[in-house]
Coordinates of C-alpha atoms and ligand atoms in Angstrom, one line a residue:
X1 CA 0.0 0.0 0.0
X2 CA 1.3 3.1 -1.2
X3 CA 2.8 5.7 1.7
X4 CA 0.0 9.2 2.4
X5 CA 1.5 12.5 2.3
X6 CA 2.4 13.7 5.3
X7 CA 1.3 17.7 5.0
X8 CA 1.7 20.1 8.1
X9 CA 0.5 23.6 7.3
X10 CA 1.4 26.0 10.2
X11 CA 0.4 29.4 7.7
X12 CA -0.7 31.9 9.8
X13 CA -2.7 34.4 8.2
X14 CA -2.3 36.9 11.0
X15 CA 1.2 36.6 11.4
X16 CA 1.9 37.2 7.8
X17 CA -0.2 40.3 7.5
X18 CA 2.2 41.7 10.9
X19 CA 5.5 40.5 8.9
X20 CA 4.6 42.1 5.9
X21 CA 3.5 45.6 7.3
X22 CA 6.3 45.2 9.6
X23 CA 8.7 45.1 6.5
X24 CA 6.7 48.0 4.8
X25 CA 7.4 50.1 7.8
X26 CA 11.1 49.5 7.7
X27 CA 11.2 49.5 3.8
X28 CA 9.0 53.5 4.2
X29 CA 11.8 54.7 6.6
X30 CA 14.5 54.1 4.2
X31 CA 12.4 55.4 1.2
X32 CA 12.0 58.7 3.2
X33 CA 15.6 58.7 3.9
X34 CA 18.0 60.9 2.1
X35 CA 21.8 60.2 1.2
X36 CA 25.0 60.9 4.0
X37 CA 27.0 63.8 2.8
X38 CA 30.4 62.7 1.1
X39 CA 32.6 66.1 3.0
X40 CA 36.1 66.9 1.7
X41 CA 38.7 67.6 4.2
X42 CA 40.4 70.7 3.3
X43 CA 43.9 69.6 2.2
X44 CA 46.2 71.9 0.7
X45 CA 45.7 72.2 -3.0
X46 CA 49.0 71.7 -4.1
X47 CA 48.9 68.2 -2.8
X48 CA 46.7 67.3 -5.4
X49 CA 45.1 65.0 -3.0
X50 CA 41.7 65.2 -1.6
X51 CA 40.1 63.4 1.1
X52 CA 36.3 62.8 1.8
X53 CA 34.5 61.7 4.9
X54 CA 31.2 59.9 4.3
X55 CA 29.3 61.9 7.0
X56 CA 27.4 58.4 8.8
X57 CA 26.5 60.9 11.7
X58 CA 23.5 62.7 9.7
X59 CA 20.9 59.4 10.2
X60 CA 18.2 59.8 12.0
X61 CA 19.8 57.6 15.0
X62 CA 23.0 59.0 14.2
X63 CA 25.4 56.5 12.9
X64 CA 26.4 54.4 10.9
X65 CA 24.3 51.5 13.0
X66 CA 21.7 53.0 11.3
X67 CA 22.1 51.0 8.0
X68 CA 22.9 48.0 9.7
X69 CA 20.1 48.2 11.8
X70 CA 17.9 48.8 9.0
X71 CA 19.3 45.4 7.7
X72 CA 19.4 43.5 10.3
X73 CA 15.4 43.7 11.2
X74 CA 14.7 42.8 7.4
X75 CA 17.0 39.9 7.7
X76 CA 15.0 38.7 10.9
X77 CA 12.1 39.3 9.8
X78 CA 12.4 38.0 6.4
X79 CA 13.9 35.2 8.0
X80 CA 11.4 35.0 10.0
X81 CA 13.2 35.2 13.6
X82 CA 11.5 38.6 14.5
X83 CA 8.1 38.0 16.0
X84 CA 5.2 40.2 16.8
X85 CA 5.6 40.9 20.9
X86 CA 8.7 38.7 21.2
X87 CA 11.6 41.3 22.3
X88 CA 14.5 41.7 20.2
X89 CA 18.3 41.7 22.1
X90 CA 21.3 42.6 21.3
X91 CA 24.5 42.8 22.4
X92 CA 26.1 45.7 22.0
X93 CA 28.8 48.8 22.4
X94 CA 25.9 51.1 22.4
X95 CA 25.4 52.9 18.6
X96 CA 23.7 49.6 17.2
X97 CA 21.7 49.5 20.4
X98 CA 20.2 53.1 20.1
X99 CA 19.6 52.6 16.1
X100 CA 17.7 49.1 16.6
X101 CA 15.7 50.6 19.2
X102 CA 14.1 53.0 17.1
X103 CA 13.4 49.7 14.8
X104 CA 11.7 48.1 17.6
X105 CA 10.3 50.8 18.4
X106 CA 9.1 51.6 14.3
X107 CA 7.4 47.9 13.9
X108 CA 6.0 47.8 17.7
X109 CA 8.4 45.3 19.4
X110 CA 10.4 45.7 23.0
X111 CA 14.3 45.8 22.8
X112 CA 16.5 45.3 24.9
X113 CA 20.1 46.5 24.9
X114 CA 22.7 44.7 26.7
X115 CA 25.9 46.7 26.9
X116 CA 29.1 47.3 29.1
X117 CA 28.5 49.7 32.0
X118 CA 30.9 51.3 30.6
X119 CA 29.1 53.0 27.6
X120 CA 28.3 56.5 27.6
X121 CA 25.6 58.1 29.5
X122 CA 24.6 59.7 26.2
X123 CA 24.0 56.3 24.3
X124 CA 22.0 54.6 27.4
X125 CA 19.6 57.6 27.1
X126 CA 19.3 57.4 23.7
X127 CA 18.2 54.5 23.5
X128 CA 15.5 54.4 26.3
X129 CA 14.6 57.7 24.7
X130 CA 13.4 55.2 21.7
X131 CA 11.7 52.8 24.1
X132 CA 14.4 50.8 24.6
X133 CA 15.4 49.0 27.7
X134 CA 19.3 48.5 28.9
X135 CA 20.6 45.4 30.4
X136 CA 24.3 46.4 32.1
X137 CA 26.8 43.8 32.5
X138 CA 30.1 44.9 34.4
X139 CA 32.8 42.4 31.7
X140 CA 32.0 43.3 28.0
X141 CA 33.4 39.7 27.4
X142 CA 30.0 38.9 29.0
X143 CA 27.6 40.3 26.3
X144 CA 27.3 38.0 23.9
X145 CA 26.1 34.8 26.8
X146 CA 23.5 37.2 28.4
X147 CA 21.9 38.2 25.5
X148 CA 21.5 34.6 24.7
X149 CA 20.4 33.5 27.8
X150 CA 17.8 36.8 27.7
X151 CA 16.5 35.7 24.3
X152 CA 16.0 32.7 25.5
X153 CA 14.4 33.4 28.4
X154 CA 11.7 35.8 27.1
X155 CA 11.3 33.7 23.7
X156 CA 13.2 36.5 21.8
X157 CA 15.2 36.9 19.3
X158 CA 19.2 38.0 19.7
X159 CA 19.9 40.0 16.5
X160 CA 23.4 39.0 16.8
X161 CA 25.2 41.7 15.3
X162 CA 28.5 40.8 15.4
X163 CA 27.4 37.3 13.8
X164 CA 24.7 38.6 10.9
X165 CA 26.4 42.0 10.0
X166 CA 28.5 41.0 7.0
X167 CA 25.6 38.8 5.6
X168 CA 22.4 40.9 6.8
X169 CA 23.9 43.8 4.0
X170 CA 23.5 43.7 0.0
X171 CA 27.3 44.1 -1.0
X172 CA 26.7 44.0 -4.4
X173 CA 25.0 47.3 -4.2
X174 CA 21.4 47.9 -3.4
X175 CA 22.1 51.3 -2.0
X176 CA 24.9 50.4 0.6
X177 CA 27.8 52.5 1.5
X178 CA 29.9 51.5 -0.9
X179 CA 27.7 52.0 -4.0
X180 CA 26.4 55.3 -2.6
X181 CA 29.9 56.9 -2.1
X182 CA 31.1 55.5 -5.7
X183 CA 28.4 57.5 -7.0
X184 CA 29.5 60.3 -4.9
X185 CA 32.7 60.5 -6.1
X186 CA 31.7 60.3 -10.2
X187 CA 32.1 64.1 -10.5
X188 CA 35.2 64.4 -8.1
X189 CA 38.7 64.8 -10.1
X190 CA 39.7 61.5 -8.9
X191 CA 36.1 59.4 -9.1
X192 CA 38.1 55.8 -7.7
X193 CA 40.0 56.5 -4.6
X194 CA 43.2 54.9 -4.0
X195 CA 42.3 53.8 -0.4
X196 CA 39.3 53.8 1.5
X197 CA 40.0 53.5 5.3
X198 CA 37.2 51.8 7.9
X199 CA 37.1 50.9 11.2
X200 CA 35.9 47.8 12.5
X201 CA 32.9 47.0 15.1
X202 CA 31.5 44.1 14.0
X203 CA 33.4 44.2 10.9
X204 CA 30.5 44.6 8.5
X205 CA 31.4 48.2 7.0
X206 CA 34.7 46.8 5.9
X207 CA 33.6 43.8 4.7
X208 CA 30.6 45.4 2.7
X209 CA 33.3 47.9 0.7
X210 CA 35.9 45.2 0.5
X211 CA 33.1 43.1 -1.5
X212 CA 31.7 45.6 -3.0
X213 CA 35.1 46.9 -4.4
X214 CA 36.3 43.9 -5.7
X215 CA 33.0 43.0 -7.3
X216 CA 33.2 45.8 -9.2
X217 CA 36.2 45.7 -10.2
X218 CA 38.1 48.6 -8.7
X219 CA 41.7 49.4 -8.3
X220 CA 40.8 51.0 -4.8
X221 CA 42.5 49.1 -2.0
X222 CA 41.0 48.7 1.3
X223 CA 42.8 49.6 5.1
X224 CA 40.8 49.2 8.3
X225 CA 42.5 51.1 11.3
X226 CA 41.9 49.4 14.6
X227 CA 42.8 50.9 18.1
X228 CA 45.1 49.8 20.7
X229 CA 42.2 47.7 22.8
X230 CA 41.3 44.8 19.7
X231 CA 42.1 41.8 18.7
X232 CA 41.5 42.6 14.9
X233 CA 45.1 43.7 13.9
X234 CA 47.0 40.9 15.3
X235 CA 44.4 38.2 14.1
X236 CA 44.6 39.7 11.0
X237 CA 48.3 39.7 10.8
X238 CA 49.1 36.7 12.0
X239 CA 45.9 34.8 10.4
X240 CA 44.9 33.6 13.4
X241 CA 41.1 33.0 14.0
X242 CA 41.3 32.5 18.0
X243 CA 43.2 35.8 18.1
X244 CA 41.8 37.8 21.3
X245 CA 42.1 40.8 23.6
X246 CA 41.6 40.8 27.4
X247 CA 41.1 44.5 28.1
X248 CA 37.7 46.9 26.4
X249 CA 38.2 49.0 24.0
X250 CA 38.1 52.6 24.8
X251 CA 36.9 53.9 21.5
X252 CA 33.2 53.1 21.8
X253 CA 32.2 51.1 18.8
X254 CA 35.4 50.0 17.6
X255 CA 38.0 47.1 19.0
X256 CA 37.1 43.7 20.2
X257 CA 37.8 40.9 22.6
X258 CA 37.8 38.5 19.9
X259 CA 37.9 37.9 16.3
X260 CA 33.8 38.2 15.2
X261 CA 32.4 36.4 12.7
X262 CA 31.5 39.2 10.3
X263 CA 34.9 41.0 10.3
X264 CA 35.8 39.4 7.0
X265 CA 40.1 39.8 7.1
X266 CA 40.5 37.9 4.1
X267 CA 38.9 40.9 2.3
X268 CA 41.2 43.5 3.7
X269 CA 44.6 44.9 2.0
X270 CA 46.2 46.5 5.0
X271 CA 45.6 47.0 8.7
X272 CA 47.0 49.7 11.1
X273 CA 47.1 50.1 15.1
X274 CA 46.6 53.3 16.1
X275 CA 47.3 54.7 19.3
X276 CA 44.3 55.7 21.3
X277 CA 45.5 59.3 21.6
X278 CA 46.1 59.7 18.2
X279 CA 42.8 58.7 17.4
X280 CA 41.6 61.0 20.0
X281 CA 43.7 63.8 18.6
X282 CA 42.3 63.6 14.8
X283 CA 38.7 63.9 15.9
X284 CA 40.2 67.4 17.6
X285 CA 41.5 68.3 14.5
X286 CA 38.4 67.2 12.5
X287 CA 36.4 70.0 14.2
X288 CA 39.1 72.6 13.6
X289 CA 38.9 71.4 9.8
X290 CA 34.9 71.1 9.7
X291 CA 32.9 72.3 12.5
X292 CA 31.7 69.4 13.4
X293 CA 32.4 66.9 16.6
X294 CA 33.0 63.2 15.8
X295 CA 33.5 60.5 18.0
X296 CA 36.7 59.0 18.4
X297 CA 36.0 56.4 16.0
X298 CA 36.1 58.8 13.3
X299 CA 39.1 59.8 14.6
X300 CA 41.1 56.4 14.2
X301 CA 40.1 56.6 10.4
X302 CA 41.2 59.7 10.0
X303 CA 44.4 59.0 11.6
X304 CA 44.8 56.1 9.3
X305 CA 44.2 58.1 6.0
X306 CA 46.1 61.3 6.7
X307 CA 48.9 58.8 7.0
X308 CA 48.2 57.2 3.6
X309 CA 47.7 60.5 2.2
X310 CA 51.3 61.4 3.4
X311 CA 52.4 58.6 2.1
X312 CA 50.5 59.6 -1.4
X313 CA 52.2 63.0 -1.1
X314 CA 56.0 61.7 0.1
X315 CA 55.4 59.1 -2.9
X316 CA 54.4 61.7 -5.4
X317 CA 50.7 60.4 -6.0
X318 CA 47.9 62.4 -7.2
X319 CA 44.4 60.7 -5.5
X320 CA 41.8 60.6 -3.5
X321 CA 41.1 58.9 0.2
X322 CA 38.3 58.0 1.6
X323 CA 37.2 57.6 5.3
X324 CA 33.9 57.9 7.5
X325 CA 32.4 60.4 10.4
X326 CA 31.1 57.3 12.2
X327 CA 28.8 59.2 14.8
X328 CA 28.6 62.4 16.3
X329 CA 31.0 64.1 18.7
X330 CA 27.8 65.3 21.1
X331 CA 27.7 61.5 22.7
X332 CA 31.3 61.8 24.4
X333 CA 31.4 65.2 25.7
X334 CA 32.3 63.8 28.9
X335 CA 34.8 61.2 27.6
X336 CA 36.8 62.2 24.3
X337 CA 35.9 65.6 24.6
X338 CA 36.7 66.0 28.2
X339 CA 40.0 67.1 29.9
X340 CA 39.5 65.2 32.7
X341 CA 38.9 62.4 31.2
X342 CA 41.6 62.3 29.2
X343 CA 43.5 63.0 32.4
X344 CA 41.8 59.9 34.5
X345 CA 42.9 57.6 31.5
X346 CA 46.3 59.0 31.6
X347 CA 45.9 59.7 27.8
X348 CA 47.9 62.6 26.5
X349 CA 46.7 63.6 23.0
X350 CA 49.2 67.0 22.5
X351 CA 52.3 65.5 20.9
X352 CA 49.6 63.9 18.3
X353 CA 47.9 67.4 18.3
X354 CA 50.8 68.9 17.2
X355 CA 52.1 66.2 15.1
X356 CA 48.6 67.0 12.9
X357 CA 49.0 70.0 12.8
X358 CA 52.7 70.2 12.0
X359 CA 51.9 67.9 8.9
X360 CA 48.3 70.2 7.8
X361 CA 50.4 73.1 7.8
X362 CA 52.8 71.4 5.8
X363 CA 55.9 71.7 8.0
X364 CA 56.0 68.0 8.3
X365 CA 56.0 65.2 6.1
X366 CA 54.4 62.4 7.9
X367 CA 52.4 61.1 10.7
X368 CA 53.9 58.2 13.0
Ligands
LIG1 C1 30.0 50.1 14.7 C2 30.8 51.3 14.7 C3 31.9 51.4 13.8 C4 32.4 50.2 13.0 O1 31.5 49.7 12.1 P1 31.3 48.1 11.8 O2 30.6 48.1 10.5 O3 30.5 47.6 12.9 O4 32.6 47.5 11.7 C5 32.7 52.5 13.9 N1 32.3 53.6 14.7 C6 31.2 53.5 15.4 C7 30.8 54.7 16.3 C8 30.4 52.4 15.5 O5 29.3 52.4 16.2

């Protein structure tokens, strides 16, 4: 006798009606959305250099997170992991937190942010200003297992950043940062920049323009400049997988304990360390050059391409460089753009000060 079909239909007509206004509401936020700013840095002329800085700070959460955050709820919900009135956790340095809380927030879900007491005062309100909820945890190695264990425990879903980011973004285009600053630069006197410096978090910027670069075929090469708390430049230099880093980094958003799955090294043409208080130091300089405050993540890209662009200029090398503002300076008043702070951290930015300076005027020919 011949075997029935065994047929288990679990469609929910209710459910699919949530999901698919749910992805309408995300998909209307970024139609109403306009483009970063592409800035140039004022260099002098007869460098023939220029260097741009995708301004990430104007979104409506403020960073960069915002695109990944954007991504990361239609991956879950696509995927369907994102549930109506199930909370969605994440572990977090703080800007991905305040950017997927207004997600949450936009499709009607509860989030919860669990984060280092460490993170800025700024950043926790934000993200209870958008209805989030924070979950503190005193070792930032500790993160990842609580929101786990929170998910878990609620019947949530853990986003997962520093898993998802690399694969929750379209790097073939689709509007991502890469495409959008290519088409920036078409009118620009040198449209395909020589280097385009990141940072790395999760990984997932990098990884997007590494793709997105070599899928199209460009000559641009790719640095990502990491600070002195993270694992990334040693893992990445001596290919090691398992490489890892006891102590937090101090430039929120940037740096980690261990080597994450979407920080794609294979991608990658060069990595620099750079001092803490040089990073520090080039966010200073930033808002001599443009008026505008950065955090010090900003600063460790700048860093890195002001030193390629001396380089370029030692070397004899018409071009362009690229690097991001990755959030805005107002979030660390009390940190990056405090005295005392600097002071309580024993971090001394003035010889790196001056060492900028020396160089923008011109006196100088490189950075260390
Ligand atoms: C996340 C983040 C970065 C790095 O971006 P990734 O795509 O996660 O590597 C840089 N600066 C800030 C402020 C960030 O929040």
């Amino acid at each position: 006798m011949a075997l029935h079909t065994v047929d288990v239909d679990r469609s929910d007509p209710e459910y699919r009606a949530w999901l698919k206004e749910a992805v309408r509401k995300v998909q209307a936020d970024a139609n109403r959305s306009a483009d970063t700013h592409l800035l140039r840095f004022p260099l002098p002329e007869e460098w023939g250099i220029d260097l741009y800085l995708k301004d990430e700070s104007t979104h409506p959460t403020g960073s960069l997170k915002h695109r990944l955050a954007r991504s990361l709820f239609l991956y879950g919900l696509c995927n369907g992991w994102i549930r109506p009135g199930k909370p969605v956790i994440e572990a977090s340095s703080g800007s991905t937190a305040v950017s997927e809380a207004y997600f949450a927030k936009l499709i009607g879900v509860p989030f919860i942010a669990v984060m280092s007491r460490t993170t800025s005062r700024a950043k926790i309100e934000l993200i209870e200003f958008h209805g989030g909820r924070c979950h503190l945890v005193d070792d930032p190695c500790e993160v990842y297992d609580v929101s786990a264990r929170l998910a878990e425990e609620t019947g949530g879903h853990y986003m997962d950043q520093f898993t998802y980011a690399e694969r929750a973004t379209d790097w073939r285009g689709n509007n991502n940062i890469a495409e959008s600053v290519f088409a920036q630069l078409e009118l620009e006197p040198h449209p395909e920049p020589a280097w385009i410096v990141a940072t790395a978090g999760t990984g997932g910027t990098s990884a997007t323009i590494a793709r997105y670069v070599h899928y199209m075929q460009f000559d641009t090469r790719i640095c990502v400049a990491d600070p002195e708390n993270s694992c990334f430049f040693d893992g990445w230099v001596n290919s090691d997988p398992d490489a890892t880093c006891p102590s937090g980094s101090r430039i929120e958003g940037i740096g980690r304990p261990r080597m994450e799955p979407s920080f794609v090294p294979g991608a990658l043409d060069r990595m620099m360390k750079v001092p803490d208080a040089a990073s520090i130091a080039a966010v200073r300089i930033l808002e001599d050059a443009l008026g505008k405050k950065a955090g010090a993540s900003t600063g460790t890209g700048l860093w890195g391409a002001l030193r390629i662009v001396a380089e370029m200029r030692a070397a004899g090398q018409a071009g362009s460089v690229v690097t991001l503002i990755c959030d805005p300076g107002d979030r660390y008043l009390d940190k990056y753009y405090s005295d005392a702070w600097l002071a309580e951290h024993g971090i001394d930015i003035d010889p790196y000060v001056a060492e900028l300076e020396e160089f923008l005027a011109g006196t100088s020919i490189g950075l260390g």
